[in-house]
XYZ file of C-alpha atoms in Angstrom:
319
model
C -8.315 11.130 14.937
C -4.715 11.456 16.618
C -1.822 12.249 14.512
C 0.671 8.826 14.668
C 3.932 8.619 15.840
C 6.351 9.377 14.613
C 9.986 7.689 14.822
C 13.775 8.180 14.172
C 15.545 5.490 12.569
C 18.895 5.202 11.223
C 20.006 3.175 8.248
C 21.735 -0.080 9.687
C 22.485 -1.360 6.368
C 22.171 -0.485 2.158
C 22.461 -3.113 -0.657
C 22.087 -2.667 -4.120
C 19.570 -5.584 -4.707
C 18.963 -5.527 -8.374
C 19.117 -2.626 -10.690
C 17.831 0.424 -9.266
C 16.969 -1.491 -6.139
C 18.340 -0.051 -2.918
C 17.454 -2.630 0.417
C 17.442 -0.187 3.333
C 18.021 -1.756 6.959
C 16.534 0.830 9.650
C 16.941 0.350 12.981
C 15.984 2.253 15.906
C 17.804 4.443 17.799
C 15.954 3.662 21.285
C 14.031 0.769 22.298
C 11.908 -1.749 19.081
C 10.061 -0.280 17.027
C 6.192 -1.715 16.430
C 5.226 -4.302 15.881
C 3.849 -5.520 12.136
C 2.633 -8.510 10.046
C 2.713 -8.929 6.758
C 1.037 -7.008 3.955
C 2.512 -3.489 6.333
C 3.901 -0.608 4.531
C 5.780 2.346 6.858
C 5.230 6.168 5.479
C 9.412 6.820 4.944
C 9.581 11.258 5.931
C 12.568 11.830 3.435
C 12.251 15.562 3.796
C 9.804 18.362 5.303
C 7.570 18.295 1.911
C 8.192 14.355 0.355
C 6.702 11.943 2.396
C 6.694 7.936 0.566
C 4.995 4.687 1.395
C 7.427 1.453 1.419
C 6.497 -1.608 1.925
C 7.841 -3.673 5.240
C 9.859 -6.545 3.700
C 11.740 -8.278 6.194
C 10.616 -10.278 9.587
C 7.987 -9.490 11.105
C 9.302 -10.814 14.595
C 12.439 -8.125 14.838
C 11.099 -5.325 16.223
C 15.175 -4.232 16.199
C 15.045 -3.713 12.582
C 12.556 -3.111 9.308
C 13.648 -3.698 5.911
C 12.259 -1.848 2.992
C 13.195 -1.543 -1.161
C 13.192 1.549 -2.656
C 12.957 2.042 -6.880
C 14.765 4.511 -8.386
C 11.898 5.335 -10.632
C 12.542 6.156 -14.259
C 13.155 9.899 -14.512
C 13.195 10.695 -10.507
C 9.480 10.231 -10.014
C 8.203 12.231 -7.850
C 11.698 13.269 -6.229
C 11.507 10.313 -2.946
C 13.767 7.816 -4.552
C 15.819 9.627 -6.288
C 16.757 11.145 -2.913
C 17.307 8.102 -1.041
C 19.441 6.733 -3.828
C 21.178 9.834 -4.367
C 21.852 10.755 -0.449
C 20.752 7.805 2.690
C 23.110 5.693 3.364
C 24.763 3.433 6.690
C 24.352 6.252 9.232
C 21.689 8.568 7.576
C 18.501 9.100 9.734
C 15.475 9.153 8.839
C 12.188 9.616 10.515
C 9.219 7.301 10.060
C 5.255 6.509 10.850
C 3.558 3.460 10.911
C 3.642 0.963 10.626
C 0.036 0.292 9.345
C -1.779 -2.860 6.911
C -4.312 -2.164 4.757
C -2.851 -5.726 2.854
C -2.979 -7.693 5.424
C -2.819 -11.751 4.642
C -6.224 -13.250 5.830
C -5.925 -16.657 6.659
C -6.691 -19.483 3.641
C -5.801 -22.974 2.177
C -4.592 -21.919 -0.777
C -2.908 -18.302 -2.087
C -1.371 -16.671 -5.508
C 0.826 -13.973 -5.373
C 1.397 -12.201 -8.760
C 4.403 -8.666 -8.863
C 5.835 -6.406 -10.959
C 9.086 -5.258 -10.406
C 9.256 -3.816 -6.985
C 5.868 -5.593 -6.140
C 7.324 -8.362 -5.219
C 8.509 -6.506 -1.105
C 4.719 -6.699 0.591
C 4.412 -10.307 -0.846
C 7.778 -11.791 -0.154
C 6.630 -11.609 3.772
C 3.388 -13.107 2.778
C 4.764 -15.490 0.883
C 7.465 -16.876 4.039
C 4.550 -17.280 5.926
C 2.558 -19.089 3.826
C 5.737 -21.365 3.969
C 5.874 -21.556 7.191
C 2.837 -22.774 7.595
C 2.691 -25.525 4.666
C -0.084 -23.175 2.915
C -0.216 -24.052 -0.706
C 0.676 -21.599 -2.786
C 2.101 -19.913 -6.121
C 4.038 -16.751 -7.301
C 4.023 -15.158 -10.616
C 6.778 -12.293 -10.559
C 7.616 -10.090 -13.878
C 9.733 -7.649 -14.256
C 11.218 -6.136 -17.113
C 14.763 -7.961 -16.798
C 16.172 -10.411 -14.411
C 18.627 -8.465 -12.983
C 15.824 -5.778 -12.375
C 14.003 -7.772 -10.349
C 14.611 -8.540 -6.421
C 15.372 -11.421 -4.439
C 14.830 -13.778 -6.805
C 17.774 -15.780 -4.691
C 15.236 -16.022 -1.917
C 12.438 -17.165 -3.614
C 14.459 -19.536 -4.719
C 15.139 -21.205 -0.983
C 11.634 -20.351 -0.874
C 10.259 -22.603 -3.883
C 10.689 -25.769 -2.301
C 7.535 -24.662 -0.565
C 5.506 -24.052 -3.889
C 5.556 -22.659 -7.268
C 7.198 -19.669 -8.424
C 6.910 -18.419 -11.740
C 10.043 -16.034 -12.968
C 8.705 -13.833 -16.185
C 11.593 -11.393 -16.948
C 9.415 -9.205 -19.793
C 12.832 -9.652 -22.454
C 12.368 -13.099 -22.370
C 8.781 -14.038 -21.907
C 6.608 -10.718 -22.732
C 4.173 -9.469 -20.461
C 2.276 -11.434 -17.568
C -1.005 -13.716 -18.501
C -2.579 -12.766 -15.300
C -6.443 -13.645 -17.560
C -4.747 -17.220 -18.199
C -3.622 -17.769 -14.539
C -7.059 -15.798 -12.962
C -9.082 -18.369 -14.561
C -6.936 -21.488 -13.614
C -7.246 -20.915 -9.784
C -9.658 -23.222 -7.751
C -12.557 -22.051 -5.854
C -11.050 -20.193 -2.222
C -7.952 -19.282 -3.802
C -6.659 -16.045 -2.377
C -5.146 -13.300 -4.553
C -2.601 -10.614 -3.546
C -1.372 -8.337 -6.052
C 1.219 -5.427 -5.843
C 2.747 -3.359 -8.779
C 2.851 -0.827 -12.004
C -1.114 0.216 -12.138
C -0.661 -1.662 -16.241
C -0.965 -4.942 -13.764
C -3.274 -3.791 -11.725
C -5.567 -3.300 -13.954
C -6.066 -6.298 -15.822
C -6.169 -8.293 -11.848
C -8.808 -6.423 -11.720
C -10.232 -6.625 -14.878
C -10.107 -10.293 -15.375
C -10.474 -10.826 -11.140
C -14.026 -9.585 -11.343
C -16.264 -11.602 -11.805
C -14.404 -15.213 -10.825
C -12.817 -14.157 -8.065
C -13.714 -10.576 -7.062
C -13.975 -11.640 -3.347
C -10.643 -12.918 -2.878
C -9.049 -10.253 -4.692
C -6.287 -7.958 -2.987
C -4.187 -5.177 -4.321
C -1.964 -2.765 -3.552
C -1.300 0.505 -5.193
C 1.819 2.430 -4.528
C 0.150 5.104 -6.849
C -3.337 6.436 -7.619
C -4.465 5.697 -10.881
C -5.277 8.736 -12.863
C -8.893 9.677 -11.699
C -12.351 9.374 -14.492
C -14.062 12.890 -13.484
C -17.316 11.213 -15.227
C -17.387 8.816 -12.929
C -17.407 11.315 -9.844
C -20.655 13.356 -7.271
C -18.401 16.992 -7.253
C -21.675 18.904 -5.428
C -21.561 20.562 -2.018
C -21.930 18.929 1.289
C -22.021 19.293 4.929
C -19.622 16.848 7.646
C -21.113 17.076 10.535
C -18.171 16.225 13.197
C -19.886 14.761 15.752
C -17.193 14.201 18.809
C -15.783 17.555 17.788
C -19.550 19.293 17.648
C -18.387 20.915 14.664
C -20.275 21.151 11.029
C -18.361 22.355 7.711
C -19.247 22.961 4.441
C -17.413 20.886 1.626
C -17.410 23.078 -1.650
C -15.936 21.291 -5.006
C -12.623 21.672 -5.585
C -12.070 21.170 -1.532
C -11.152 17.668 -0.384
C -13.152 16.837 3.607
C -9.119 17.323 5.095
C -8.851 20.382 3.595
C -12.801 21.847 4.866
C -11.886 20.077 8.242
C -8.177 21.781 8.597
C -9.771 25.265 8.091
C -12.071 24.540 11.266
C -9.393 23.589 13.857
C -10.531 19.747 13.215
C -7.324 18.147 12.613
C -7.204 14.617 11.307
C -4.308 12.187 10.100
C -3.099 12.050 7.018
C -0.367 11.087 4.538
C -0.441 10.049 0.956
C -3.480 12.615 -0.227
C -4.317 10.190 -2.379
C -6.233 7.380 -1.012
C -3.823 4.412 -1.034
C -1.847 4.613 2.569
C -5.173 4.469 4.576
C -3.868 6.274 7.836
C -7.212 8.987 6.722
C -10.007 6.392 7.257
C -13.047 7.100 9.257
C -16.012 6.198 10.560
C -18.923 6.790 9.069
C -21.767 7.296 11.578
C -24.528 8.493 8.890
C -24.660 9.215 5.136
C -23.679 7.799 2.026
C -19.551 8.625 1.231
C -18.662 8.513 -2.678
C -14.985 6.031 -2.647
C -12.553 7.657 -4.923
C -9.693 5.430 -2.763
C -7.996 2.333 -3.538
C -7.855 1.178 -0.085
C -11.774 -0.904 0.621
C -12.877 -3.986 -0.939
C -15.946 -3.753 -2.902
C -18.091 -4.824 0.359
C -16.659 -2.637 2.646
C -17.683 -0.213 -0.209
C -21.450 -1.364 -0.036
C -20.962 -1.232 3.323
C -20.364 2.179 3.489
C -19.533 2.766 7.166
C -15.751 4.061 6.719
C -14.075 6.534 4.111
C -10.730 7.725 3.205
C -11.131 11.668 3.901
C -8.070 12.902 1.685
C -9.715 11.638 -1.541
C -13.489 10.627 -0.903
C -16.871 12.711 -0.722
C -20.074 12.403 -0.468
C -23.465 11.032 -2.117
C -25.767 12.593 0.243
C -25.909 15.949 1.371
C -24.790 15.377 4.881
C -22.233 12.973 6.528
C -21.588 12.541 10.595
C -18.257 11.408 10.488
C -16.861 9.957 14.356
C -14.552 12.859 14.270
């Protein structure tokens, strides 16, 4: 797998759009940026050691500008958001990779969008697309307060095409996802992005009635459950490279491959960005990512190298 191309962009504009949320508009220094569709995200290479994924929330038809929104995480998070808020202003140059899309909008007759806080960003282009196609859609949007919730004005305009329910927690309490999911007609495609507590609730309540039409995107991996893991040594055959390597416990497939000179593209190292997705030719993966759907996991013909392992003694990969 080849490493993704990188692009240098310049911050054309920076705006504060909600409490602790800034919007950055990024333009290329030369030519156009790659095209993208709703649900796509980019890697923002903040520093030599810090890379973060941000959803594109602008116009997919504008190859001359990318738009992202960045929440300043409480306590500084993992360092990326604080740096961006403190250091990145108009004229600042950054490197990006992508875009890639592990959260694509499928064709449907009706959609339910559920957003928590900054999770509105990947859903906003989807809502615009559904509105443009005159497709039935509704949005449940939660946040701490109205002041902390980005893009409320635009969503108010879009409400002429669909139903928008704004639920600031200080007024309405937590989102009642069980109630809203239970009320969805068959065939509704559900898209959800937000904090882990929201995603876990949506996955729990949607597991029975909406499992085939539920799509979630995470900004960070949830805490692992080691009791459910297979963590024995196994062998990986790289069919194209003609190389085999043993992967011991505590070592990722990516790390093992790197030791024998087989380099695969990777970014998040948590199984959430999808860049290290690889075709499985033989063997059964032990999936630990948060990208593949339940059906894709059962099919077992793709896996994420940064976090997943093997249920069989050997995996043959298309590398």
